[in-house]
PDB file of C-alpha atoms in Angstrom:
ATOM      1  CA  MET T  25     -52.330  40.468 286.857  1.00  0.00           C
ATOM      2  CA  ALA T  26     -54.308  42.391 284.390  1.00  0.00           C
ATOM      3  CA  LYS T  27     -55.322  40.740 281.121  1.00  0.00           C
ATOM      4  CA  THR T  28     -54.770  42.528 277.963  1.00  0.00           C
ATOM      5  CA  SER T  29     -57.754  42.766 275.820  1.00  0.00           C
ATOM      6  CA  LYS T  30     -57.576  42.420 272.039  1.00  0.00           C
ATOM      7  CA  ASN T  31     -58.627  45.749 270.407  1.00  0.00           C
ATOM      8  CA  THR T  32     -60.433  45.521 267.042  1.00  0.00           C
ATOM      9  CA  SER T  33     -58.833  47.833 264.625  1.00  0.00           C
ATOM     10  CA  LYS T  34     -59.414  49.031 261.115  1.00  0.00           C
ATOM     11  CA  ASN T  35     -56.602  46.799 259.978  1.00  0.00           C
ATOM     12  CA  GLU T  36     -58.695  43.746 260.619  1.00  0.00           C
ATOM     13  CA  VAL T  37     -61.453  45.087 258.459  1.00  0.00           C
ATOM     14  CA  ARG T  38     -58.976  45.839 255.689  1.00  0.00           C
ATOM     15  CA  GLU T  39     -57.831  42.259 255.695  1.00  0.00           C
ATOM     16  CA  VAL T  40     -61.408  41.175 254.815  1.00  0.00           C
ATOM     17  CA  ARG T  41     -62.136  43.988 252.268  1.00  0.00           C
ATOM     18  CA  PRO T  42     -59.756  46.309 250.551  1.00  0.00           C
ATOM     19  CA  THR T  43     -59.979  49.962 251.489  1.00  0.00           C
ATOM     20  CA  ASP T  44     -61.269  50.839 247.966  1.00  0.00           C
ATOM     21  CA  TYR T  45     -64.016  48.234 248.083  1.00  0.00           C
ATOM     22  CA  GLN T  46     -67.223  49.127 246.294  1.00  0.00           C
ATOM     23  CA  PRO T  47     -70.323  46.896 246.625  1.00  0.00           C
ATOM     24  CA  GLN T  48     -71.890  45.786 243.357  1.00  0.00           C
ATOM     25  CA  PRO T  49     -74.626  47.988 241.982  1.00  0.00           C
ATOM     26  CA  GLY T  50     -78.105  46.670 241.717  1.00  0.00           C
ATOM     27  CA  ASN T  51     -81.350  46.375 243.618  1.00  0.00           C
ATOM     28  CA  LYS T  52     -81.642  44.517 246.762  1.00  0.00           C
ATOM     29  CA  ALA T  53     -84.731  42.432 246.708  1.00  0.00           C
ATOM     30  CA  ILE T  54     -87.150  42.772 249.696  1.00  0.00           C
ATOM     31  CA  LEU T  55     -89.582  39.857 249.436  1.00  0.00           C
ATOM     32  CA  SER T  56     -92.791  39.286 251.425  1.00  0.00           C
ATOM     33  CA  LEU T  57     -95.143  36.254 251.526  1.00  0.00           C
ATOM     34  CA  ALA T  58     -97.477  37.987 249.182  1.00  0.00           C
ATOM     35  CA  ASP T  59     -94.909  37.789 246.409  1.00  0.00           C
ATOM     36  CA  PHE T  60     -95.160  34.073 246.229  1.00  0.00           C
ATOM     37  CA  SER T  61     -98.028  31.797 245.063  1.00  0.00           C
ATOM     38  CA  ASP T  62     -99.531  29.347 247.428  1.00  0.00           C
ATOM     39  CA  ASP T  63     -98.075  26.493 245.474  1.00  0.00           C
ATOM     40  CA  ASN T  64     -94.533  27.945 245.670  1.00  0.00           C
ATOM     41  CA  LEU T  65     -94.867  28.454 249.489  1.00  0.00           C
ATOM     42  CA  PHE T  66     -96.104  24.843 250.109  1.00  0.00           C
ATOM     43  CA  GLY T  67     -93.434  23.379 247.718  1.00  0.00           C
ATOM     44  CA  GLU T  68     -90.665  25.299 249.547  1.00  0.00           C
ATOM     45  CA  LEU T  69     -91.906  23.869 252.850  1.00  0.00           C
ATOM     46  CA  ARG T  70     -91.913  20.375 251.467  1.00  0.00           C
ATOM     47  CA  ARG T  71     -88.429  20.817 250.085  1.00  0.00           C
ATOM     48  CA  ARG T  72     -87.236  22.049 253.504  1.00  0.00           C
ATOM     49  CA  GLY T  73     -88.554  18.803 255.140  1.00  0.00           C
ATOM     50  CA  TYR T  74     -91.932  19.934 256.540  1.00  0.00           C
ATOM     51  CA  ASN T  75     -94.076  16.733 256.789  1.00  0.00           C
ATOM     52  CA  GLY T  76     -97.095  18.170 258.634  1.00  0.00           C
ATOM     53  CA  GLU T  77    -100.586  18.999 257.342  1.00  0.00           C
ATOM     54  CA  LEU T  78    -100.872  22.047 255.095  1.00  0.00           C
ATOM     55  CA  ARG T  79    -104.250  23.713 254.554  1.00  0.00           C
ATOM     56  CA  LEU T  80    -105.168  26.588 252.361  1.00  0.00           C
ATOM     57  CA  VAL T  81    -107.865  28.871 253.687  1.00  0.00           C
ATOM     58  CA  LYS T  82    -109.076  31.884 251.720  1.00  0.00           C
ATOM     59  CA  VAL T  83    -111.141  34.482 253.324  1.00  0.00           C
ATOM     60  CA  ILE T  84    -113.219  36.878 251.142  1.00  0.00           C
ATOM     61  CA  ASN T  85    -114.829  39.993 252.793  1.00  0.00           C
ATOM     62  CA  VAL T  86    -117.767  41.552 251.112  1.00  0.00           C
TER      63      VAL T  86
END
C-alpha cells in the first residue's frame, strides 16, 4: 500500500494570514552587543539566571 502524503497548499497559508495581508510599516531593529552598555548586558544576564563570575576587561591599543 502506498501512503498518501499531505501536500502543503496555498490554502493553508491563507488560513493563517489573509491574501491581502500587509505587514506593519516601520524599521526592523538590528542590534549588536556594541549597542548596549556593560551594565545593561550584565543586568540582562543576571535577570536570565546567570550566577557565574562576570568580569569586565577593557583593552586600549595605542
